[in-house]
CSV table of C-alpha atoms and ligand atoms in Angstrom, one decimal:
chain,number,residue,atom,x,y,z
A,1,MET,CA,169.3,-197.4,-114.7
A,2,ALA,CA,168.0,-194.9,-117.4
A,3,LYS,CA,164.4,-194.7,-118.3
A,4,ILE,CA,163.7,-195.5,-122.0
A,5,LEU,CA,162.3,-192.5,-124.0
A,6,ASP,CA,160.1,-194.6,-126.2
A,7,GLY,CA,159.8,-192.8,-129.5
A,8,LYS,CA,157.6,-195.4,-131.0
A,9,ALA,CA,155.0,-195.2,-128.1
A,10,LEU,CA,155.0,-191.4,-128.1
A,11,SER,CA,154.6,-191.5,-131.9
A,12,GLU,CA,151.6,-193.6,-131.6
A,13,LYS,CA,150.1,-191.2,-129.1
A,14,LEU,CA,150.7,-188.1,-131.2
A,15,LYS,CA,149.4,-189.9,-134.3
A,16,ALA,CA,146.3,-190.7,-132.6
A,17,GLN,CA,146.0,-187.0,-131.7
A,18,LEU,CA,146.8,-186.0,-135.3
A,19,ALA,CA,144.0,-188.5,-136.7
A,20,GLN,CA,141.5,-186.6,-134.5
A,21,GLU,CA,142.8,-183.2,-135.7
A,22,VAL,CA,142.4,-184.3,-139.2
A,23,LYS,CA,138.9,-185.5,-138.8
A,24,LYS,CA,138.0,-182.1,-137.1
A,25,LEU,CA,139.4,-180.2,-140.0
A,26,GLN,CA,137.6,-182.1,-142.3
A,27,ASP,CA,134.1,-181.8,-140.5
A,28,LYS,CA,134.8,-178.1,-139.8
A,29,SER,CA,136.3,-176.8,-143.0
A,30,GLY,CA,136.2,-179.6,-145.6
A,31,ILE,CA,140.0,-179.7,-145.8
A,32,THR,CA,141.8,-182.9,-145.9
A,33,PRO,CA,145.6,-182.5,-145.3
A,34,GLY,CA,147.7,-183.5,-148.4
A,35,LEU,CA,151.4,-184.3,-148.5
A,36,ALA,CA,153.2,-184.6,-151.8
A,37,VAL,CA,156.2,-186.9,-151.8
A,38,VAL,CA,158.7,-186.7,-154.6
A,39,ILE,CA,161.3,-189.4,-155.0
A,40,VAL,CA,163.8,-189.4,-157.9
A,41,GLY,CA,165.7,-192.6,-158.8
A,42,GLU,CA,165.6,-196.1,-157.4
A,43,ASP,CA,167.9,-195.8,-154.3
A,44,PRO,CA,166.5,-198.6,-152.0
A,45,ALA,CA,167.1,-196.8,-148.7
A,46,SER,CA,165.1,-193.7,-150.1
A,47,GLN,CA,162.3,-196.0,-151.3
A,48,ILE,CA,161.9,-197.5,-147.9
A,49,TYR,CA,161.9,-194.1,-146.2
A,50,VAL,CA,159.2,-192.9,-148.7
A,51,ARG,CA,157.1,-196.0,-148.4
A,52,GLY,CA,157.1,-195.4,-144.6
A,53,LYS,CA,156.1,-191.8,-145.0
A,54,VAL,CA,153.2,-192.6,-147.3
A,55,ARG,CA,152.0,-195.4,-145.0
A,56,ALA,CA,152.1,-193.2,-141.9
A,57,CYS,CA,150.1,-190.4,-143.8
A,58,GLU,CA,147.3,-192.9,-144.5
A,59,LYS,CA,147.1,-194.0,-140.9
A,60,VAL,CA,146.2,-190.5,-139.8
A,61,GLY,CA,144.0,-189.6,-142.7
A,62,ILE,CA,146.4,-187.4,-144.6
A,63,GLN,CA,146.2,-187.7,-148.4
A,64,SER,CA,149.4,-188.6,-150.0
A,65,PHE,CA,150.5,-187.8,-153.6
A,66,HIS,CA,153.4,-190.0,-154.5
A,67,HIS,CA,155.5,-188.9,-157.4
A,68,ALA,CA,158.1,-191.4,-158.4
A,69,LEU,CA,160.4,-190.0,-161.1
A,70,PRO,CA,163.3,-191.9,-163.1
A,71,ALA,CA,166.9,-191.2,-162.1
A,72,GLU,CA,167.5,-189.6,-165.4
A,73,THR,CA,164.9,-186.8,-164.7
A,74,SER,CA,165.9,-183.4,-165.9
A,75,ALA,CA,166.2,-180.5,-163.6
A,76,ASP,CA,163.6,-178.6,-165.7
A,77,LEU,CA,161.0,-181.3,-165.2
A,78,LEU,CA,161.6,-181.6,-161.5
A,79,LYS,CA,161.3,-177.8,-161.1
A,80,HIS,CA,158.2,-177.9,-163.2
A,81,LEU,CA,156.7,-180.6,-160.8
A,82,ILE,CA,157.6,-178.6,-157.8
A,83,GLU,CA,155.9,-175.5,-159.3
A,84,GLN,CA,152.8,-177.5,-159.9
A,85,LEU,CA,152.7,-178.8,-156.3
A,86,ASN,CA,153.2,-175.3,-155.0
A,87,GLN,CA,150.2,-174.2,-156.9
A,88,ASP,CA,148.0,-177.3,-156.1
A,89,PRO,CA,145.3,-176.4,-153.4
A,90,GLN,CA,145.1,-180.1,-152.3
A,91,VAL,CA,148.8,-180.3,-151.5
A,92,HIS,CA,149.7,-178.7,-148.2
A,93,GLY,CA,153.1,-180.0,-147.7
A,94,ILE,CA,155.8,-181.0,-150.1
A,95,LEU,CA,158.7,-183.3,-149.4
A,96,VAL,CA,161.4,-184.2,-151.9
A,97,GLN,CA,163.3,-187.3,-150.7
A,98,LEU,CA,167.0,-186.5,-150.5
A,99,PRO,CA,169.7,-187.1,-151.7
A,100,LEU,CA,168.8,-186.5,-155.3
A,101,PRO,CA,170.7,-188.7,-157.8
A,102,GLY,CA,173.4,-187.8,-160.3
A,103,ALA,CA,173.3,-184.4,-162.0
A,104,LEU,CA,170.3,-183.2,-159.8
A,105,LYS,CA,172.5,-183.4,-156.6
A,106,ASP,CA,173.6,-179.7,-156.9
A,107,LEU,CA,170.1,-178.5,-157.4
A,108,LYS,CA,168.9,-176.4,-154.4
A,109,VAL,CA,165.7,-178.2,-154.6
A,110,THR,CA,164.4,-177.1,-151.1
A,111,GLU,CA,164.5,-173.6,-152.2
A,112,LEU,CA,162.1,-174.3,-154.8
A,113,ILE,CA,159.4,-175.3,-152.4
A,114,ASN,CA,157.0,-172.7,-151.3
A,115,PRO,CA,158.0,-172.2,-147.6
A,116,GLU,CA,154.3,-172.4,-146.6
A,117,LYS,CA,154.6,-176.1,-147.8
A,118,ASP,CA,158.0,-176.7,-146.4
A,119,VAL,CA,156.9,-179.4,-143.9
A,120,ASP,CA,160.4,-180.8,-143.8
A,121,GLY,CA,161.5,-177.5,-142.4
A,122,PHE,CA,164.7,-177.4,-144.5
A,123,HIS,CA,164.0,-174.2,-146.5
A,124,PRO,CA,166.4,-171.4,-145.7
A,125,ILE,CA,163.2,-169.4,-144.8
A,126,SER,CA,162.0,-172.0,-142.3
A,127,LEU,CA,165.5,-172.1,-140.6
A,128,GLY,CA,165.6,-168.3,-140.4
A,129,ARG,CA,162.2,-168.5,-138.8
A,130,LEU,CA,163.6,-170.8,-136.3
A,131,ILE,CA,166.5,-168.5,-135.5
A,132,THR,CA,164.4,-165.5,-135.1
A,133,GLY,CA,161.9,-167.4,-133.0
A,134,GLU,CA,159.0,-166.9,-135.6
A,135,LYS,CA,156.2,-169.3,-136.2
A,136,GLY,CA,157.2,-171.6,-139.0
A,137,PHE,CA,158.0,-175.2,-139.9
A,138,ARG,CA,160.6,-176.8,-137.6
A,139,SER,CA,162.9,-179.6,-139.0
A,140,CYS,CA,161.3,-183.0,-138.2
A,141,THR,CA,164.1,-184.8,-136.3
A,142,PRO,CA,165.1,-182.1,-133.9
A,143,PHE,CA,161.3,-181.1,-133.5
A,144,GLY,CA,160.6,-184.7,-132.6
A,145,MET,CA,163.4,-184.6,-129.9
A,146,MET,CA,162.0,-181.4,-128.4
A,147,LYS,CA,158.6,-183.3,-128.1
A,148,MET,CA,160.3,-186.2,-126.4
A,149,LEU,CA,161.8,-183.7,-124.0
A,150,GLU,CA,158.3,-182.1,-123.4
A,151,SER,CA,156.8,-185.6,-122.8
A,152,ILE,CA,159.0,-186.0,-119.7
A,153,ASP,CA,158.4,-182.3,-118.7
A,154,TYR,CA,162.2,-181.7,-118.9
A,155,ASP,CA,163.1,-178.1,-117.9
A,156,LEU,CA,165.9,-177.0,-120.2
A,157,ALA,CA,166.5,-173.6,-118.6
A,158,GLY,CA,170.0,-173.2,-117.5
A,159,LYS,CA,171.0,-176.9,-118.5
A,160,GLU,CA,174.1,-177.7,-120.5
A,161,ALA,CA,173.2,-179.1,-123.8
A,162,VAL,CA,175.8,-180.6,-126.1
A,163,VAL,CA,174.9,-181.3,-129.7
A,164,LEU,CA,177.3,-183.6,-131.4
A,165,GLY,CA,177.0,-182.9,-135.1
A,166,ARG,CA,176.2,-179.8,-137.0
A,167,SER,CA,174.3,-180.8,-140.1
A,168,ASN,CA,171.7,-178.4,-141.5
A,169,ILE,CA,168.9,-180.9,-141.0
A,170,VAL,CA,169.7,-182.3,-137.4
A,171,GLY,CA,172.6,-180.7,-135.5
A,172,LYS,CA,172.2,-177.1,-136.2
A,173,PRO,CA,168.3,-176.7,-135.9
A,174,MET,CA,168.4,-178.8,-132.7
A,175,GLY,CA,171.0,-176.5,-131.0
A,176,MET,CA,168.6,-173.5,-131.9
A,177,MET,CA,165.6,-175.4,-130.5
A,178,LEU,CA,167.4,-176.1,-127.2
A,179,LEU,CA,168.6,-172.5,-127.2
A,180,GLU,CA,165.0,-171.3,-127.7
A,181,LYS,CA,164.2,-173.2,-124.3
A,182,ASN,CA,167.1,-171.5,-122.5
A,183,ALA,CA,169.6,-174.1,-122.4
A,184,THR,CA,173.2,-173.4,-122.9
A,185,VAL,CA,174.2,-174.9,-126.1
A,186,THR,CA,177.7,-176.4,-127.1
A,187,TYR,CA,178.0,-177.6,-130.7
A,188,CYS,CA,180.6,-180.3,-131.3
A,189,HIS,CA,182.0,-181.5,-134.6
A,190,SER,CA,184.9,-183.1,-136.2
A,191,LYS,CA,187.2,-180.3,-135.4
A,192,THR,CA,186.2,-180.1,-131.8
A,193,LYS,CA,188.9,-180.3,-129.2
A,194,ASN,CA,188.5,-182.1,-125.8
A,195,LEU,CA,185.3,-183.7,-127.0
A,196,GLU,CA,185.3,-186.1,-123.9
A,197,GLU,CA,185.5,-183.3,-121.5
A,198,LYS,CA,182.6,-181.5,-123.1
A,199,ILE,CA,180.4,-184.4,-123.4
A,200,LYS,CA,181.0,-185.4,-119.7
A,201,ALA,CA,179.6,-181.9,-118.8
A,202,ALA,CA,176.4,-182.3,-120.7
A,203,ASP,CA,173.0,-182.5,-118.8
A,204,VAL,CA,171.5,-183.1,-122.3
A,205,LEU,CA,173.4,-184.8,-125.1
A,206,VAL,CA,172.2,-185.1,-128.6
A,207,ALA,CA,174.5,-187.4,-130.6
A,208,ALA,CA,174.0,-186.9,-134.5
A,209,VAL,CA,177.3,-188.2,-135.9
A,210,GLY,CA,176.5,-191.3,-137.9
A,211,ARG,CA,179.2,-193.5,-136.3
A,212,PRO,CA,178.3,-196.7,-134.4
A,213,ASN,CA,178.7,-196.5,-130.6
A,214,PHE,CA,180.8,-193.3,-130.9
A,215,VAL,CA,180.2,-192.1,-127.6
A,216,PRO,CA,181.4,-194.4,-124.7
A,217,GLY,CA,179.0,-194.9,-122.0
A,218,ASP,CA,181.5,-193.6,-119.3
A,219,TRP,CA,181.4,-190.1,-120.9
A,220,ILE,CA,177.6,-189.7,-119.9
A,221,LYS,CA,177.1,-187.5,-117.0
A,222,GLN,CA,175.2,-189.1,-114.2
A,223,GLY,CA,171.6,-188.3,-114.6
A,224,ALA,CA,172.0,-186.9,-118.1
A,225,VAL,CA,169.2,-187.1,-120.9
A,226,VAL,CA,170.7,-188.9,-123.9
A,227,LEU,CA,169.0,-188.4,-127.4
A,228,ASP,CA,170.6,-190.6,-129.9
A,229,VAL,CA,170.0,-189.7,-133.6
A,230,GLY,CA,172.4,-192.0,-135.1
A,231,ILE,CA,171.3,-194.9,-137.5
A,232,ASN,CA,174.1,-197.2,-138.1
A,233,ARG,CA,173.8,-200.6,-139.6
A,234,LEU,CA,176.6,-203.1,-138.4
A,235,ALA,CA,178.1,-205.9,-140.5
A,236,ASP,CA,175.9,-208.4,-138.7
A,237,GLY,CA,172.8,-206.4,-139.8
A,238,LYS,CA,172.1,-204.9,-136.3
A,239,VAL,CA,171.3,-201.2,-136.1
A,240,VAL,CA,172.9,-199.2,-133.4
A,241,GLY,CA,173.1,-195.5,-132.5
A,242,ASP,CA,175.9,-193.2,-132.0
A,243,VAL,CA,176.1,-193.8,-128.3
A,244,ASP,CA,177.1,-197.1,-126.4
A,245,PHE,CA,173.5,-197.8,-125.3
A,246,GLU,CA,174.4,-200.3,-122.6
A,247,GLY,CA,177.1,-198.2,-120.9
A,248,ALA,CA,175.2,-194.9,-121.2
A,249,SER,CA,171.9,-196.6,-119.8
A,250,LYS,CA,173.9,-197.2,-116.4
A,251,ARG,CA,174.4,-193.5,-116.0
A,252,ALA,CA,171.7,-191.5,-117.8
A,253,SER,CA,168.3,-190.6,-116.5
A,254,TYR,CA,166.5,-191.1,-119.8
A,255,ILE,CA,167.8,-192.5,-123.0
A,256,THR,CA,166.4,-193.2,-126.5
A,257,PRO,CA,166.8,-196.5,-127.9
A,258,VAL,CA,168.1,-197.2,-131.6
A,259,PRO,CA,165.7,-198.2,-133.2
A,260,GLY,CA,162.6,-197.1,-131.7
A,261,GLY,CA,163.7,-193.7,-130.4
A,262,VAL,CA,164.2,-190.6,-132.4
A,263,GLY,CA,163.5,-192.3,-135.8
A,264,PRO,CA,159.7,-192.9,-135.4
A,265,MET,CA,159.4,-189.3,-134.1
A,266,THR,CA,160.8,-188.0,-137.3
A,267,ILE,CA,158.0,-189.2,-139.4
A,268,THR,CA,155.4,-188.3,-136.9
A,269,MET,CA,156.6,-184.7,-136.8
A,270,LEU,CA,156.4,-184.5,-140.7
A,271,LEU,CA,152.7,-185.5,-140.3
A,272,TRP,CA,152.4,-182.9,-137.5
A,273,ASN,CA,153.8,-180.2,-139.8
A,274,THR,CA,151.5,-181.4,-142.7
A,275,VAL,CA,148.5,-181.0,-140.5
A,276,GLU,CA,149.6,-177.5,-139.3
A,277,ALA,CA,150.1,-176.5,-143.1
A,278,ALA,CA,146.6,-177.6,-143.8
A,279,LYS,CA,145.3,-175.7,-140.7
A,280,ASN,CA,147.0,-172.6,-141.9
A,281,LYS,CA,144.6,-172.8,-144.9
A,282,GLU,CA,141.3,-172.7,-142.7
B,1,NDP,P1,176.0,-185.5,-141.3
B,1,NDP,O1,177.0,-186.6,-141.8
B,1,NDP,O2,175.4,-184.6,-142.0
B,1,NDP,O3,176.6,-184.8,-140.1
B,1,NDP,C1,177.7,-185.7,-139.2
B,1,NDP,C2,178.2,-184.6,-138.1
B,1,NDP,O4,179.0,-185.5,-137.3
B,1,NDP,C3,179.1,-183.6,-138.8
B,1,NDP,O5,178.8,-182.3,-138.2
B,1,NDP,C4,180.4,-184.0,-138.5
B,1,NDP,O6,181.4,-182.9,-138.2
B,1,NDP,C5,180.2,-184.7,-137.2
B,1,NDP,N1,181.3,-185.7,-136.9
B,1,NDP,C6,181.8,-186.7,-137.7
B,1,NDP,N2,182.8,-187.3,-137.2
B,1,NDP,C7,183.0,-186.7,-136.2
B,1,NDP,C8,183.9,-187.0,-135.1
B,1,NDP,N3,185.0,-187.9,-135.1
B,1,NDP,N4,183.9,-186.3,-134.0
B,1,NDP,C9,183.0,-185.2,-133.8
B,1,NDP,N5,182.0,-185.0,-134.7
B,1,NDP,C10,182.1,-185.7,-135.9
B,1,NDP,O7,174.8,-186.3,-140.5
B,1,NDP,P2,173.3,-186.0,-140.2
B,1,NDP,O8,173.2,-185.0,-139.3
B,1,NDP,O9,172.6,-186.1,-141.4
B,1,NDP,O10,173.0,-187.5,-139.5
B,1,NDP,C11,173.7,-187.9,-138.4
B,1,NDP,C12,173.2,-189.3,-138.0
B,1,NDP,O11,171.8,-189.4,-137.7
B,1,NDP,C13,173.3,-190.4,-139.2
B,1,NDP,O12,173.5,-191.7,-138.6
B,1,NDP,C14,171.9,-190.4,-139.7
B,1,NDP,O13,171.7,-191.7,-140.4
B,1,NDP,C15,171.1,-190.2,-138.6
B,1,NDP,N6,169.8,-189.6,-138.8
B,1,NDP,C16,168.7,-190.1,-138.2
B,1,NDP,C17,167.5,-189.5,-138.3
B,1,NDP,C18,166.4,-190.0,-137.7
B,1,NDP,O14,165.2,-189.8,-137.9
B,1,NDP,N7,166.6,-190.7,-136.5
B,1,NDP,C19,167.3,-188.3,-139.2
B,1,NDP,C20,168.6,-187.8,-139.8
B,1,NDP,C21,169.6,-188.4,-139.6
B,1,NDP,P3,181.9,-182.0,-139.3
B,1,NDP,O15,180.6,-180.9,-139.7
B,1,NDP,O16,183.0,-181.2,-138.8
B,1,NDP,O17,182.2,-182.8,-140.6
């Protein structure tokens, strides 16, 4: 039976460490890390995410600056706000909650953020730094999964890692991070052939598809580590991942639950990146 990779517990541990680091930074350099969170429009899911991020900041002593703008906000106004935040010395990290509504959808908002404040790790410069192995902000969800692997001292060298999903915020950067740790990485997506065969060979499976129970339990290799990114709400309100948890638990050595696995780690790594951004100003 698989051991549970408890993202909630690991998050709490890391947040306690971050709170200490924030205190040290304040005592030593008088710097309080600051995160600006920008939300445009009234999308309920985005509002929940933003509230969670602001609350998490407060818990570790990061100052949060919440900017809620109406859905009809113009591109010029949003650009102006980001420029102001780029200049603001109290703001070490900037996060614009995506997706943006209406006409703003096509605005490449991430590229407006100063890469030194890109704590989401979505800026093309941050992604470029990941690919070239330079120091820089790593996208929070994959970064959180790497911390989970680190927490069990998992040695990725020579392991077969399969990343299911190739989004710019999860799949692609996750594959690069696994590669950086010497795994042999296979990316799978909607055009992949023989998916079953590929997943069955995975020592590490990252599932980021966004389809409930997409991976059957009997596709999991005996002893594999399963990292389930998916957050899928069923008709009865239950939230499940992309992998059949019960079936997979019988074969995997470690598995992340949904909820309580990868999700909590994502917010924690955002805080981590914000503290790093502030430390860079010491
Ligand atoms: P995207 O929708 O951007 O990407 C989904 C990926 O899955 C695409 O690459 C797509 O392939 C692939 N895919 C879709 N259908 C199939 C299929 N039938 N077979 C194989 N591959 C398929 O999603 P995200 O990466 O943004 O998110 C994935 C999931 O993770 C979602 O449930 C989301 O809610 C969740 N999530 C959770 C986070 C957390 O903190 N826990 C953070 C971010 C996301 P193609 O490219 O060919 O279309």
